[in-house]
mmCIF file of C-alpha atoms and ligand atoms in Angstrom:
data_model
loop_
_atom_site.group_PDB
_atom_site.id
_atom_site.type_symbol
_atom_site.label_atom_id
_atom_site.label_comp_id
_atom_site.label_asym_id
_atom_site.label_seq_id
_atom_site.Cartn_x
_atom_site.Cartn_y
_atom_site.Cartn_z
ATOM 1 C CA UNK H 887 0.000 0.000 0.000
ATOM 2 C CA UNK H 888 1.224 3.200 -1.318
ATOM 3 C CA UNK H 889 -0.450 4.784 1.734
ATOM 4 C CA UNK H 890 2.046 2.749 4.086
ATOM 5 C CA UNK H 891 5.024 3.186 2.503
ATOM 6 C CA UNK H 892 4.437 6.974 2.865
ATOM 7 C CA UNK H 893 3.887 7.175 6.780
ATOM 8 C CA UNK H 894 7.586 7.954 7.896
ATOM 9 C CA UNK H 895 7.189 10.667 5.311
ATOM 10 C CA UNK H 896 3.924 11.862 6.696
ATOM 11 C CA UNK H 897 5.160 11.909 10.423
ATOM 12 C CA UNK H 898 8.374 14.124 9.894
ATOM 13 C CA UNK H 899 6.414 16.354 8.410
ATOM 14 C CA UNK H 900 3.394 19.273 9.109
ATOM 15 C CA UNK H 901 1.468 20.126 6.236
ATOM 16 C CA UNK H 902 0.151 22.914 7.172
ATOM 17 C CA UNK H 903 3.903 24.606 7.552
ATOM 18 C CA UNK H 904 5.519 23.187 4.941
ATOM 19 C CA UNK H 905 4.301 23.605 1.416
ATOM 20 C CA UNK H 906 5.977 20.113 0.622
ATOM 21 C CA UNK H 907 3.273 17.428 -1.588
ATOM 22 C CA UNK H 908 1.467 15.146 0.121
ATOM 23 C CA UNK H 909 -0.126 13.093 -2.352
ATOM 24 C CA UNK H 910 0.609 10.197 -4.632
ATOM 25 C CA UNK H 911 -1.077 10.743 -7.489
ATOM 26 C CA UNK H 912 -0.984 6.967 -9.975
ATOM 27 C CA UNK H 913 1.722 8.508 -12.717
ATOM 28 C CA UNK H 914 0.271 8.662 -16.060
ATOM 29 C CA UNK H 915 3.700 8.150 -17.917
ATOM 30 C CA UNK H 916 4.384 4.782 -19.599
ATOM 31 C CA UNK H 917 8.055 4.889 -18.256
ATOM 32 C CA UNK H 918 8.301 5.622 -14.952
ATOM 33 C CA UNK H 919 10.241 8.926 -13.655
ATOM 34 C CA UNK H 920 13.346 10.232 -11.540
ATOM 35 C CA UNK H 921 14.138 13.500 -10.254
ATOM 36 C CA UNK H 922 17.211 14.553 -8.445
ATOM 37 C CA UNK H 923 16.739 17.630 -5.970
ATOM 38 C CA UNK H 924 19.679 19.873 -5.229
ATOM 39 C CA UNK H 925 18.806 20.824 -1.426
ATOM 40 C CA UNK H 926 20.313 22.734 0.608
ATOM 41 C CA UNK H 927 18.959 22.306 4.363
ATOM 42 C CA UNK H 928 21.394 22.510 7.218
ATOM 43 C CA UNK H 929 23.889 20.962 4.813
ATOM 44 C CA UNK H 930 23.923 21.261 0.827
ATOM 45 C CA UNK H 931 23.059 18.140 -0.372
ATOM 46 C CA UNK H 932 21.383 16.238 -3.446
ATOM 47 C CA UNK H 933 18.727 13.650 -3.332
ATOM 48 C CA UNK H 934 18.303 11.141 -5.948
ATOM 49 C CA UNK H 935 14.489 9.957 -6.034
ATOM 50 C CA UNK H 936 12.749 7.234 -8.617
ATOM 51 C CA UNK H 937 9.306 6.194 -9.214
ATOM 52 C CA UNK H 938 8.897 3.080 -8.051
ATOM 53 C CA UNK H 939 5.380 1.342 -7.586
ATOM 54 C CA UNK H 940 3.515 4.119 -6.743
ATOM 55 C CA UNK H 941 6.411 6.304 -4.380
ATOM 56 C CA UNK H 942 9.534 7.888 -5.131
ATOM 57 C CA UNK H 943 12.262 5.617 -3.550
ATOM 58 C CA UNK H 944 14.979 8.529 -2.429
ATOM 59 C CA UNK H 945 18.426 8.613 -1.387
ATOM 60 C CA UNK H 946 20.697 11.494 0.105
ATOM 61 C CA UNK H 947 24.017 12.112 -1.802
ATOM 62 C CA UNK H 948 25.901 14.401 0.495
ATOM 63 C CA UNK H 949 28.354 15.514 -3.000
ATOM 64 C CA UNK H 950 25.673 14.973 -6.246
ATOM 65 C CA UNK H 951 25.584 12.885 -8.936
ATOM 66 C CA UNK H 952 29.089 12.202 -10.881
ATOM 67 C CA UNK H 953 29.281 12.179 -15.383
ATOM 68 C CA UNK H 954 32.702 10.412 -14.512
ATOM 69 C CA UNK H 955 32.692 6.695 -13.925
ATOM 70 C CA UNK H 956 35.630 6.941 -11.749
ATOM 71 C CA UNK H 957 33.780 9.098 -9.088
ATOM 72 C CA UNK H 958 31.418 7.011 -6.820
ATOM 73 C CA UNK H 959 29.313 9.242 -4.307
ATOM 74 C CA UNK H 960 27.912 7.586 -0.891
ATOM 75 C CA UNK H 961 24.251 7.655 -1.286
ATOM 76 C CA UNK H 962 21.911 7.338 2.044
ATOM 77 C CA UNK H 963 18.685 5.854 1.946
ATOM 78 C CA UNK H 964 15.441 8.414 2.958
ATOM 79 C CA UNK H 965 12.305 7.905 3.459
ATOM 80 C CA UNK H 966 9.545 6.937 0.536
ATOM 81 C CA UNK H 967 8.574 10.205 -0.639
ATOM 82 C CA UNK H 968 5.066 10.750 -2.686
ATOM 83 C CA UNK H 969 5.059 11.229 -6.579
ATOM 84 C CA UNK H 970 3.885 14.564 -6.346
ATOM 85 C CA UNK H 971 7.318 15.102 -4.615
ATOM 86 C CA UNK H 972 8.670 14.782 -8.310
ATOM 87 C CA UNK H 973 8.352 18.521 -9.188
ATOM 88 C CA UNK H 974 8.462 20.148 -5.843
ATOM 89 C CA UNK H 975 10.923 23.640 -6.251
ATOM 90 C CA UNK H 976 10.705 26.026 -3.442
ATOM 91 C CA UNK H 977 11.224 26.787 0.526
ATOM 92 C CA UNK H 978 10.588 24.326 3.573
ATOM 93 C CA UNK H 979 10.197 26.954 5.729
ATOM 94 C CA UNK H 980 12.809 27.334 9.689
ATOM 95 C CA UNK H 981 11.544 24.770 12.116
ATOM 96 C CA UNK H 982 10.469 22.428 9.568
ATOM 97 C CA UNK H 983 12.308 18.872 8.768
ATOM 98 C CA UNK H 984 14.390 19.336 6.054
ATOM 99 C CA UNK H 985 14.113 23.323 6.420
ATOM 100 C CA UNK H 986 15.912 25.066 3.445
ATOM 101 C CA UNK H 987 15.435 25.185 -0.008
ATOM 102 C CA UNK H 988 15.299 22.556 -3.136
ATOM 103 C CA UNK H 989 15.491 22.477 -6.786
ATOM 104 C CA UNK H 990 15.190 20.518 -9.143
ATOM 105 C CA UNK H 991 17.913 19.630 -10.407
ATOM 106 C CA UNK H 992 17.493 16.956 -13.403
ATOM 107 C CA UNK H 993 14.944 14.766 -14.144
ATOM 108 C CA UNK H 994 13.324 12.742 -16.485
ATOM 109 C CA UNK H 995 12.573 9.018 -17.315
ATOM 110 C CA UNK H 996 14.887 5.967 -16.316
ATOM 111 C CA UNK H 997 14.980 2.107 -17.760
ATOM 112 C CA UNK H 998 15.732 -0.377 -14.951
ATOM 113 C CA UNK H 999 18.719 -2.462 -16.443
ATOM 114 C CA UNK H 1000 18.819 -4.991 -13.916
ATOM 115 C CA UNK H 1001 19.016 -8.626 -14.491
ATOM 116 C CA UNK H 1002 19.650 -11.812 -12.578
ATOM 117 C CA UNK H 1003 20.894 -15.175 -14.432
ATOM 118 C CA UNK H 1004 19.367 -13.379 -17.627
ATOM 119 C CA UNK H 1005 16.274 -12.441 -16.500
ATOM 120 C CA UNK H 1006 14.453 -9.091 -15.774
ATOM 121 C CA UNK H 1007 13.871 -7.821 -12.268
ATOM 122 C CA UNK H 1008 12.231 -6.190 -10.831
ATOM 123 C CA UNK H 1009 13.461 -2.523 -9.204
ATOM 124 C CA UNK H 1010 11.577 -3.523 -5.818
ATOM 125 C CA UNK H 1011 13.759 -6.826 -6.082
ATOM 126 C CA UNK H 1012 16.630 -4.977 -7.278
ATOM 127 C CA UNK H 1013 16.482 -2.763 -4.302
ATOM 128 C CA UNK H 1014 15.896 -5.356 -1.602
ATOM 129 C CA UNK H 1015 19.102 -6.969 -2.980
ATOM 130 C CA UNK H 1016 20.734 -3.567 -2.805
ATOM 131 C CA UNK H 1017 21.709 -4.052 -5.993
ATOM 132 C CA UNK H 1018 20.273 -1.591 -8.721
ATOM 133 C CA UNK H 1019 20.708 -0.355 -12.122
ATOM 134 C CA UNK H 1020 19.262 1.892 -14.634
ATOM 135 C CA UNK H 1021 19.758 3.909 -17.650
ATOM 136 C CA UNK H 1022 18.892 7.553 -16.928
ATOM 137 C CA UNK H 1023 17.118 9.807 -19.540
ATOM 138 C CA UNK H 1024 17.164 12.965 -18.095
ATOM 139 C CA UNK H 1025 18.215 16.704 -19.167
ATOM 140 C CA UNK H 1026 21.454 16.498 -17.284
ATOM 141 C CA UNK H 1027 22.103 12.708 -16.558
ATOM 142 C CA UNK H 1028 21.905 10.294 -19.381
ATOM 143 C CA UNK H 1029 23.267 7.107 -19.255
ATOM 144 C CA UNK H 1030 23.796 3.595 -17.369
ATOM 145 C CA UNK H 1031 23.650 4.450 -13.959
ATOM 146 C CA UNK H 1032 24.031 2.181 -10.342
ATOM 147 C CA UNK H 1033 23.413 2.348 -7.109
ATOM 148 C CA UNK H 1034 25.332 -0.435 -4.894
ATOM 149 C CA UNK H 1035 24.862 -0.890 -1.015
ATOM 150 C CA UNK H 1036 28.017 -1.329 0.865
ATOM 151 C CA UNK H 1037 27.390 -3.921 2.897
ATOM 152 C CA UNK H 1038 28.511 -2.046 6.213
ATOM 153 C CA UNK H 1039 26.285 -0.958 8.810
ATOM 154 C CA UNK H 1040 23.293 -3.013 7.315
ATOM 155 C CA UNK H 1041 21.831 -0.886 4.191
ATOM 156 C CA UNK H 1042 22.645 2.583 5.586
ATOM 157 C CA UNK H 1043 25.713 3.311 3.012
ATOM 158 C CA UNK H 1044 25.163 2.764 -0.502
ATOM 159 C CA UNK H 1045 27.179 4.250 -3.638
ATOM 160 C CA UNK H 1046 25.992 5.713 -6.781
ATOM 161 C CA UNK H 1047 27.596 5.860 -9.857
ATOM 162 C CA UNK H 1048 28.085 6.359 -13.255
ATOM 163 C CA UNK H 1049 29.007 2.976 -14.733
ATOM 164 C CA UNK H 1050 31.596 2.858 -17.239
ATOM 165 C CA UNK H 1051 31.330 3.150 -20.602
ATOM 166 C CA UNK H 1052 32.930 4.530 -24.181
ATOM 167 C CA UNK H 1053 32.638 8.090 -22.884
ATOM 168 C CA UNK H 1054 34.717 8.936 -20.096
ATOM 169 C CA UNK H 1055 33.538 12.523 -19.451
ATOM 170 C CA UNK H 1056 35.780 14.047 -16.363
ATOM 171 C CA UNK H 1057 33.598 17.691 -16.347
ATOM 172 C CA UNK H 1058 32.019 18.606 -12.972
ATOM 173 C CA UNK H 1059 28.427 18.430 -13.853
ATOM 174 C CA UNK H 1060 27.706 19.939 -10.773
ATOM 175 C CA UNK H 1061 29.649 23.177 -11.547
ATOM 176 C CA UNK H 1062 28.761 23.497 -15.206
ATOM 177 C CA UNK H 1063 25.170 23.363 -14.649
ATOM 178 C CA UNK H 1064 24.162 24.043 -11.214
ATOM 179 C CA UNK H 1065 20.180 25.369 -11.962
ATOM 180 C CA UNK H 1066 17.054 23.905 -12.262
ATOM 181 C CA UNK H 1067 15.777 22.314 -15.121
ATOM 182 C CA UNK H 1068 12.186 23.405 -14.690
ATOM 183 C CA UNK H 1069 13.019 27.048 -13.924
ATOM 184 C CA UNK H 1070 16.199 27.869 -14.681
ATOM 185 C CA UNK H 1071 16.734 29.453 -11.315
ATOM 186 C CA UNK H 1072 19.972 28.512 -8.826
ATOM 187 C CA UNK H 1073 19.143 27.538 -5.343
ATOM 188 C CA UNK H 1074 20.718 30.859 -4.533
ATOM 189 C CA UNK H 1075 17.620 32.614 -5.995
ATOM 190 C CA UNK H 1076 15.491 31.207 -3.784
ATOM 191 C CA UNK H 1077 17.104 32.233 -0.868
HETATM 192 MN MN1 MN G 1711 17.048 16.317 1.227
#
């Protein structure tokens, strides 16, 4: 139940202060979405969310996304947050979880490339195993991506990455493009 997997997100959270979505709206698209959100609460951070089954399955990466295969970034898992969550820009205001601002920083559709022995599966198997992988078609991010739990501490330290192939790009995505692709607008201007 969609409703379930959203509680921890409901209980961190006051909706009438915060002007964060609520709802899971059933997505309409025939492939299903990602978005990854450049916040910057008590510490600047990016956080990697995609659709799957009904929520957006979310993890912190403390230093963004990496074009170069050779960069891996630590990704934390977060909370389920809801599909509407997919296009949220703007200000959680002081006193609020997550207080600060967020933009959106790329986003677009994603292919899960994961197989086992051959066979498809699935991204809610795929994550259980901590083991995922998908080919991102977004405005910034395009390509065969993964996202790999370490094994220490249970599932709380994962890594994401860019997996390698014929392109070795070494640019600082992060730098070259740092504004939203829905607005054009830096996190700076909303603060
Ligand atoms: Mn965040």
């Amino acid at each position: 139940m969609v409703e379930d997997k959203l509680s921890k997100y409901k209980e961190k959270r006051d909706f009438e202060k915060t002007p964060e979505p609520f709802t899971s709206q059933g997505s309409s698209s025939a492939k299903p979405r990602f978005v990854i959100q450049k916040h910057d609460a008590s510490r600047l951070h990016y956080d990697l969310r995609l659709e799957v089954d009904g929520v957006l399955k979310s993890w912190a990466v403390p230093k963004g996304p990496s074009i170069d295969y050779t960069q891996k970034r630590l990704a934390i898992p977060t909370e389920d947050h809801p599909l509407d969550y997919i296009d949220f820009e703007g200000t959680i205001p002081q006193g609020n979880y997550g207080a600060g601002t967020v933009i959106v920083w790329d986003t677009g559709t994603y292919r899960n490339l994961k197989e086992k022995e051959g066979q498809k599966i699935t991204m809610e198997q795929a994550i259980e195993e901590g083991h995922v992988e998908f080919y991102l078609e977004g405005e910034k991010l395009k390509g065969a991506y993964a996202l790999i739990h370490t094994g220490q501490k249970g599932r709380k330290f994962w890594l994401f990455f860019k997996m390698k192939d014929l392109h070795h790009e070494t640019s600082d995505i992060l730098k070259e493009r740092p504004e939203s692709v829905l607005t054009g607008r830096l996190i700076e201007d909303l603060e």
